[in-house]
């Protein structure tokens, strides 16, 4: 039905449909079961689409002019439309309640998933788990699955650590449990962190790209290009028994983070 309305399915995301009139006007439609999200700079196209959807499916379809929530993601747009933010704090709190995770006062405010034990794997691998850690080990797949959703939607900050934790998905050892515990502590301390998209004055431009362009002539193009990609790789992670490296990248368009990854390489270093 969507195709018959003049939309083309995206090759990179099968839930995304694109329609363009070739004159700079476009309509994007993303579909997830019975939830739809429409983004467009063509009000007439949106009105026609809504009318067609109601005629084809149901008059009970409801619409919000501004998206406030989609698939558990809370969305907020400034009045002058120059800032758009996304967070997923509700799902973080729901997970913590579901597994009965208690953020102890002795934990303090956790500013990073990192802790010293993550750098002393062999030394502590036979150390007994406490009750909270045993519960995490029992619920490991459930917790890791939810954190994966968080990491691919609004929380790229947890992706590198989660990458390592998920390597123990089938048989989590102490190292994997400790990473997951630290991630939960970190999320409990910072549940509402997320992504912010700004029309102007993005920190990625003012604090990274522009200084690099000034100091390195070969990077002069960073001042003008809207597309920036940072990539890096570790060399044979000490925490990886197979000695495989981890690749990571972040991609920005107009200073806004749109894609990221932290993934173990398929070949041994």
mmCIF file of C-alpha atoms in Angstrom:
data_model
loop_
_atom_site.group_PDB
_atom_site.id
_atom_site.type_symbol
_atom_site.label_atom_id
_atom_site.label_comp_id
_atom_site.label_asym_id
_atom_site.label_seq_id
_atom_site.Cartn_x
_atom_site.Cartn_y
_atom_site.Cartn_z
ATOM 1 C CA UNK A 1 0.000 0.000 0.000
ATOM 2 C CA UNK A 2 2.762 2.454 0.936
ATOM 3 C CA UNK A 3 4.556 1.786 -2.358
ATOM 4 C CA UNK A 4 1.331 2.513 -4.241
ATOM 5 C CA UNK A 5 1.316 5.991 -2.669
ATOM 6 C CA UNK A 6 4.518 6.901 -4.493
ATOM 7 C CA UNK A 7 6.991 5.917 -1.753
ATOM 8 C CA UNK A 8 10.217 3.993 -2.249
ATOM 9 C CA UNK A 9 11.552 1.621 0.388
ATOM 10 C CA UNK A 10 14.990 2.520 1.712
ATOM 11 C CA UNK A 11 17.685 -0.035 0.909
ATOM 12 C CA UNK A 12 19.503 0.615 4.196
ATOM 13 C CA UNK A 13 16.420 0.493 6.463
ATOM 14 C CA UNK A 14 13.432 -1.587 5.375
ATOM 15 C CA UNK A 15 11.081 0.248 7.769
ATOM 16 C CA UNK A 16 11.792 3.605 6.102
ATOM 17 C CA UNK A 17 9.930 4.850 3.023
ATOM 18 C CA UNK A 18 10.897 7.939 1.027
ATOM 19 C CA UNK A 19 8.880 10.124 -1.346
ATOM 20 C CA UNK A 20 10.259 13.109 -3.260
ATOM 21 C CA UNK A 21 8.801 15.355 -5.936
ATOM 22 C CA UNK A 22 12.218 16.291 -7.299
ATOM 23 C CA UNK A 23 11.815 19.963 -6.357
ATOM 24 C CA UNK A 24 13.361 19.821 -2.906
ATOM 25 C CA UNK A 25 10.195 18.631 -1.181
ATOM 26 C CA UNK A 26 10.206 15.241 0.501
ATOM 27 C CA UNK A 27 8.247 13.012 2.863
ATOM 28 C CA UNK A 28 9.793 10.313 5.055
ATOM 29 C CA UNK A 29 7.633 7.598 6.603
ATOM 30 C CA UNK A 30 8.879 5.020 9.068
ATOM 31 C CA UNK A 31 6.662 2.105 10.059
ATOM 32 C CA UNK A 32 6.963 -0.157 13.102
ATOM 33 C CA UNK A 33 3.959 -2.491 13.501
ATOM 34 C CA UNK A 34 1.146 0.020 14.173
ATOM 35 C CA UNK A 35 3.306 3.055 14.933
ATOM 36 C CA UNK A 36 4.072 5.552 12.178
ATOM 37 C CA UNK A 37 6.387 8.537 12.096
ATOM 38 C CA UNK A 38 6.164 11.122 9.316
ATOM 39 C CA UNK A 39 8.796 13.772 8.611
ATOM 40 C CA UNK A 40 8.232 16.169 5.725
ATOM 41 C CA UNK A 41 8.677 19.683 4.392
ATOM 42 C CA UNK A 42 5.578 19.257 2.216
ATOM 43 C CA UNK A 43 2.314 19.814 4.173
ATOM 44 C CA UNK A 44 0.161 18.871 1.184
ATOM 45 C CA UNK A 45 1.915 15.518 0.828
ATOM 46 C CA UNK A 46 1.403 14.802 4.534
ATOM 47 C CA UNK A 47 -2.302 15.697 4.328
ATOM 48 C CA UNK A 48 -2.766 13.392 1.322
ATOM 49 C CA UNK A 49 -0.922 10.557 3.073
ATOM 50 C CA UNK A 50 -3.036 10.858 6.230
ATOM 51 C CA UNK A 51 -6.210 10.879 4.155
ATOM 52 C CA UNK A 52 -5.131 7.758 2.242
ATOM 53 C CA UNK A 53 -4.164 5.902 5.424
ATOM 54 C CA UNK A 54 -7.514 6.650 7.035
ATOM 55 C CA UNK A 55 -9.414 5.534 3.936
ATOM 56 C CA UNK A 56 -7.395 2.305 3.673
ATOM 57 C CA UNK A 57 -7.203 1.299 7.331
ATOM 58 C CA UNK A 58 -9.364 3.137 9.872
ATOM 59 C CA UNK A 59 -10.954 6.478 10.690
ATOM 60 C CA UNK A 60 -9.716 5.947 14.262
ATOM 61 C CA UNK A 61 -6.101 6.732 13.336
ATOM 62 C CA UNK A 62 -4.796 9.544 15.546
ATOM 63 C CA UNK A 63 -1.968 11.977 14.872
ATOM 64 C CA UNK A 64 0.197 14.347 16.876
ATOM 65 C CA UNK A 65 1.591 17.383 15.085
ATOM 66 C CA UNK A 66 4.792 17.081 17.107
ATOM 67 C CA UNK A 67 6.244 13.745 18.072
ATOM 68 C CA UNK A 68 6.684 13.392 21.839
ATOM 69 C CA UNK A 69 7.316 9.649 22.070
ATOM 70 C CA UNK A 70 8.138 6.889 19.587
ATOM 71 C CA UNK A 71 9.042 3.287 20.437
ATOM 72 C CA UNK A 72 9.861 4.265 24.011
ATOM 73 C CA UNK A 73 11.992 7.229 22.946
ATOM 74 C CA UNK A 74 11.018 10.574 24.467
ATOM 75 C CA UNK A 75 11.333 13.404 21.951
ATOM 76 C CA UNK A 76 11.426 17.127 22.624
ATOM 77 C CA UNK A 77 11.569 20.018 20.184
ATOM 78 C CA UNK A 78 12.276 23.642 21.049
ATOM 79 C CA UNK A 79 9.659 26.273 20.271
ATOM 80 C CA UNK A 80 11.725 27.837 17.498
ATOM 81 C CA UNK A 81 12.556 24.358 16.098
ATOM 82 C CA UNK A 82 16.348 24.835 16.304
ATOM 83 C CA UNK A 83 16.908 21.997 18.799
ATOM 84 C CA UNK A 84 15.583 18.431 18.880
ATOM 85 C CA UNK A 85 16.459 15.989 21.658
ATOM 86 C CA UNK A 86 15.828 12.296 22.251
ATOM 87 C CA UNK A 87 16.178 10.306 25.464
ATOM 88 C CA UNK A 88 15.054 6.917 26.690
ATOM 89 C CA UNK A 89 14.968 7.398 30.454
ATOM 90 C CA UNK A 90 11.566 5.700 30.849
ATOM 91 C CA UNK A 91 12.930 2.424 29.489
ATOM 92 C CA UNK A 92 16.002 2.711 31.705
ATOM 93 C CA UNK A 93 13.836 3.076 34.828
ATOM 94 C CA UNK A 94 11.510 0.280 33.696
ATOM 95 C CA UNK A 95 14.485 -2.076 33.303
ATOM 96 C CA UNK A 96 15.910 -1.197 36.720
ATOM 97 C CA UNK A 97 12.505 -1.814 38.333
ATOM 98 C CA UNK A 98 11.948 -5.045 36.409
ATOM 99 C CA UNK A 99 15.176 -6.660 37.611
ATOM 100 C CA UNK A 100 14.874 -5.028 41.047
ATOM 101 C CA UNK A 101 18.241 -3.326 40.664
ATOM 102 C CA UNK A 102 19.057 -1.241 43.709
ATOM 103 C CA UNK A 103 21.519 1.601 43.277
ATOM 104 C CA UNK A 104 23.216 1.527 46.688
ATOM 105 C CA UNK A 105 24.295 4.714 48.397
ATOM 106 C CA UNK A 106 27.833 3.352 48.531
ATOM 107 C CA UNK A 107 27.814 3.222 44.718
ATOM 108 C CA UNK A 108 27.697 7.012 44.648
ATOM 109 C CA UNK A 109 27.147 8.838 41.369
ATOM 110 C CA UNK A 110 28.621 6.732 38.582
ATOM 111 C CA UNK A 111 30.028 8.993 35.871
ATOM 112 C CA UNK A 112 31.433 6.183 33.737
ATOM 113 C CA UNK A 113 30.882 2.437 33.258
ATOM 114 C CA UNK A 114 34.617 1.959 33.786
ATOM 115 C CA UNK A 115 35.993 0.592 37.061
ATOM 116 C CA UNK A 116 39.408 -0.685 38.102
ATOM 117 C CA UNK A 117 38.309 -4.327 38.070
ATOM 118 C CA UNK A 118 37.789 -4.164 34.321
ATOM 119 C CA UNK A 119 41.540 -3.679 34.038
ATOM 120 C CA UNK A 120 42.363 -6.660 36.270
ATOM 121 C CA UNK A 121 40.469 -9.503 34.628
ATOM 122 C CA UNK A 122 42.790 -12.393 35.485
ATOM 123 C CA UNK A 123 43.320 -11.241 39.053
ATOM 124 C CA UNK A 124 39.622 -11.234 39.913
ATOM 125 C CA UNK A 125 38.138 -13.895 37.621
ATOM 126 C CA UNK A 126 37.654 -16.428 40.469
ATOM 127 C CA UNK A 127 36.288 -13.895 42.947
ATOM 128 C CA UNK A 128 32.795 -14.804 44.188
ATOM 129 C CA UNK A 129 29.800 -12.791 43.012
ATOM 130 C CA UNK A 130 27.643 -10.926 45.522
ATOM 131 C CA UNK A 131 23.846 -11.254 45.507
ATOM 132 C CA UNK A 132 23.257 -8.335 43.162
ATOM 133 C CA UNK A 133 25.803 -9.711 40.709
ATOM 134 C CA UNK A 134 24.262 -13.203 40.888
ATOM 135 C CA UNK A 135 20.888 -11.702 39.980
ATOM 136 C CA UNK A 136 22.475 -9.939 37.010
ATOM 137 C CA UNK A 137 24.043 -13.231 35.920
ATOM 138 C CA UNK A 138 20.636 -14.973 36.083
ATOM 139 C CA UNK A 139 18.946 -12.195 34.087
ATOM 140 C CA UNK A 140 21.924 -11.583 31.818
ATOM 141 C CA UNK A 141 20.231 -12.100 28.440
ATOM 142 C CA UNK A 142 17.188 -10.031 29.401
ATOM 143 C CA UNK A 143 19.340 -7.146 30.632
ATOM 144 C CA UNK A 144 21.764 -7.274 27.706
ATOM 145 C CA UNK A 145 18.901 -7.350 25.198
ATOM 146 C CA UNK A 146 17.334 -4.213 26.658
ATOM 147 C CA UNK A 147 20.693 -2.437 26.811
ATOM 148 C CA UNK A 148 21.288 -3.283 23.158
ATOM 149 C CA UNK A 149 18.086 -1.433 22.280
ATOM 150 C CA UNK A 150 19.208 1.538 24.353
ATOM 151 C CA UNK A 151 22.624 1.564 22.693
ATOM 152 C CA UNK A 152 21.290 1.634 19.121
ATOM 153 C CA UNK A 153 18.657 4.318 19.758
ATOM 154 C CA UNK A 154 19.776 7.060 22.150
ATOM 155 C CA UNK A 155 22.716 5.803 24.215
ATOM 156 C CA UNK A 156 25.869 5.398 22.083
ATOM 157 C CA UNK A 157 27.843 6.091 25.275
ATOM 158 C CA UNK A 158 27.253 2.524 26.508
ATOM 159 C CA UNK A 159 28.004 0.767 23.193
ATOM 160 C CA UNK A 160 31.759 0.017 23.678
ATOM 161 C CA UNK A 161 31.234 -1.552 27.107
ATOM 162 C CA UNK A 162 28.124 -3.436 26.053
ATOM 163 C CA UNK A 163 30.066 -4.842 23.107
ATOM 164 C CA UNK A 164 32.408 -6.569 25.550
ATOM 165 C CA UNK A 165 29.635 -7.700 27.916
ATOM 166 C CA UNK A 166 27.649 -9.364 25.128
ATOM 167 C CA UNK A 167 30.565 -11.639 24.305
ATOM 168 C CA UNK A 168 29.513 -13.613 27.379
ATOM 169 C CA UNK A 169 25.847 -13.820 26.362
ATOM 170 C CA UNK A 170 25.647 -17.634 26.427
ATOM 171 C CA UNK A 171 27.813 -18.217 29.485
ATOM 172 C CA UNK A 172 28.523 -14.968 31.359
ATOM 173 C CA UNK A 173 31.601 -15.003 33.561
ATOM 174 C CA UNK A 174 32.491 -12.528 36.291
ATOM 175 C CA UNK A 175 34.047 -10.086 33.825
ATOM 176 C CA UNK A 176 30.858 -9.869 31.767
ATOM 177 C CA UNK A 177 28.682 -9.556 34.860
ATOM 178 C CA UNK A 178 30.820 -6.740 36.276
ATOM 179 C CA UNK A 179 30.543 -4.770 33.023
ATOM 180 C CA UNK A 180 26.764 -5.161 33.028
ATOM 181 C CA UNK A 181 26.598 -4.151 36.699
ATOM 182 C CA UNK A 182 28.641 -1.039 36.018
ATOM 183 C CA UNK A 183 26.442 -0.183 33.039
ATOM 184 C CA UNK A 184 23.346 -0.453 35.218
ATOM 185 C CA UNK A 185 24.953 1.742 37.883
ATOM 186 C CA UNK A 186 25.894 4.265 35.223
ATOM 187 C CA UNK A 187 22.389 4.270 33.743
ATOM 188 C CA UNK A 188 20.811 4.575 37.182
ATOM 189 C CA UNK A 189 22.933 7.672 37.802
ATOM 190 C CA UNK A 190 22.330 9.115 34.323
ATOM 191 C CA UNK A 191 18.964 7.778 33.073
ATOM 192 C CA UNK A 192 17.983 10.742 30.923
ATOM 193 C CA UNK A 193 21.131 11.309 28.879
ATOM 194 C CA UNK A 194 20.461 11.158 25.168
ATOM 195 C CA UNK A 195 21.041 12.782 21.806
ATOM 196 C CA UNK A 196 20.627 16.481 21.041
ATOM 197 C CA UNK A 197 20.398 17.778 17.496
ATOM 198 C CA UNK A 198 21.026 21.493 16.971
ATOM 199 C CA UNK A 199 20.448 23.543 13.857
ATOM 200 C CA UNK A 200 23.465 25.707 14.680
ATOM 201 C CA UNK A 201 26.418 25.883 17.094
ATOM 202 C CA UNK A 202 27.038 22.147 17.397
ATOM 203 C CA UNK A 203 29.930 21.346 19.762
ATOM 204 C CA UNK A 204 31.305 18.767 17.323
ATOM 205 C CA UNK A 205 31.996 21.646 14.919
ATOM 206 C CA UNK A 206 33.142 24.364 17.322
ATOM 207 C CA UNK A 207 35.173 22.149 19.665
ATOM 208 C CA UNK A 208 36.621 19.520 17.316
ATOM 209 C CA UNK A 209 36.308 20.166 13.582
ATOM 210 C CA UNK A 210 37.123 23.894 13.523
ATOM 211 C CA UNK A 211 40.233 23.630 15.777
ATOM 212 C CA UNK A 212 41.506 20.688 13.678
ATOM 213 C CA UNK A 213 40.984 22.676 10.474
ATOM 214 C CA UNK A 214 42.914 25.647 11.912
ATOM 215 C CA UNK A 215 45.849 23.601 13.168
ATOM 216 C CA UNK A 216 46.221 21.113 10.311
ATOM 217 C CA UNK A 217 46.124 22.473 6.725
ATOM 218 C CA UNK A 218 45.350 19.022 5.334
ATOM 219 C CA UNK A 219 42.103 19.048 7.350
ATOM 220 C CA UNK A 220 40.982 22.456 6.054
ATOM 221 C CA UNK A 221 37.944 20.863 4.394
ATOM 222 C CA UNK A 222 36.489 20.114 7.841
ATOM 223 C CA UNK A 223 35.391 23.757 7.999
ATOM 224 C CA UNK A 224 33.020 23.317 5.070
ATOM 225 C CA UNK A 225 31.878 19.718 4.888
ATOM 226 C CA UNK A 226 28.625 18.717 6.614
ATOM 227 C CA UNK A 227 29.783 15.082 6.785
ATOM 228 C CA UNK A 228 32.343 13.969 9.372
ATOM 229 C CA UNK A 229 33.305 10.426 10.360
ATOM 230 C CA UNK A 230 35.642 9.438 13.193
ATOM 231 C CA UNK A 231 36.920 5.866 13.343
ATOM 232 C CA UNK A 232 39.421 3.944 15.409
ATOM 233 C CA UNK A 233 40.338 0.412 16.390
ATOM 234 C CA UNK A 234 41.978 -1.209 19.377
ATOM 235 C CA UNK A 235 44.737 -3.733 18.837
ATOM 236 C CA UNK A 236 44.002 -7.257 20.110
ATOM 237 C CA UNK A 237 41.852 -6.563 23.188
ATOM 238 C CA UNK A 238 43.343 -8.077 26.328
ATOM 239 C CA UNK A 239 39.799 -8.974 27.421
ATOM 240 C CA UNK A 240 39.216 -11.006 24.259
ATOM 241 C CA UNK A 241 40.407 -14.618 24.464
ATOM 242 C CA UNK A 242 40.524 -14.767 20.661
ATOM 243 C CA UNK A 243 42.748 -11.669 20.485
ATOM 244 C CA UNK A 244 40.400 -9.854 18.132
ATOM 245 C CA UNK A 245 40.437 -6.100 17.832
ATOM 246 C CA UNK A 246 37.424 -3.827 18.242
ATOM 247 C CA UNK A 247 36.428 -1.303 15.591
ATOM 248 C CA UNK A 248 34.439 1.812 16.403
ATOM 249 C CA UNK A 249 33.126 4.761 14.430
ATOM 250 C CA UNK A 250 30.823 7.756 14.727
ATOM 251 C CA UNK A 251 29.258 9.615 11.789
ATOM 252 C CA UNK A 252 28.023 13.211 12.025
ATOM 253 C CA UNK A 253 25.933 15.212 9.576
ATOM 254 C CA UNK A 254 25.880 18.976 10.170
ATOM 255 C CA UNK A 255 27.410 18.269 13.587
ATOM 256 C CA UNK A 256 24.675 15.812 14.596
ATOM 257 C CA UNK A 257 25.446 12.187 15.449
ATOM 258 C CA UNK A 258 23.447 9.926 13.101
ATOM 259 C CA UNK A 259 25.304 6.594 13.156
ATOM 260 C CA UNK A 260 27.734 4.815 15.468
ATOM 261 C CA UNK A 261 29.209 1.379 16.036
ATOM 262 C CA UNK A 262 31.455 -0.604 18.374
ATOM 263 C CA UNK A 263 32.088 -4.077 16.987
ATOM 264 C CA UNK A 264 34.597 -6.892 17.357
ATOM 265 C CA UNK A 265 36.496 -7.620 14.152
ATOM 266 C CA UNK A 266 35.984 -10.965 12.463
ATOM 267 C CA UNK A 267 39.693 -11.698 11.998
ATOM 268 C CA UNK A 268 42.308 -12.388 14.669
ATOM 269 C CA UNK A 269 44.782 -9.521 15.058
#
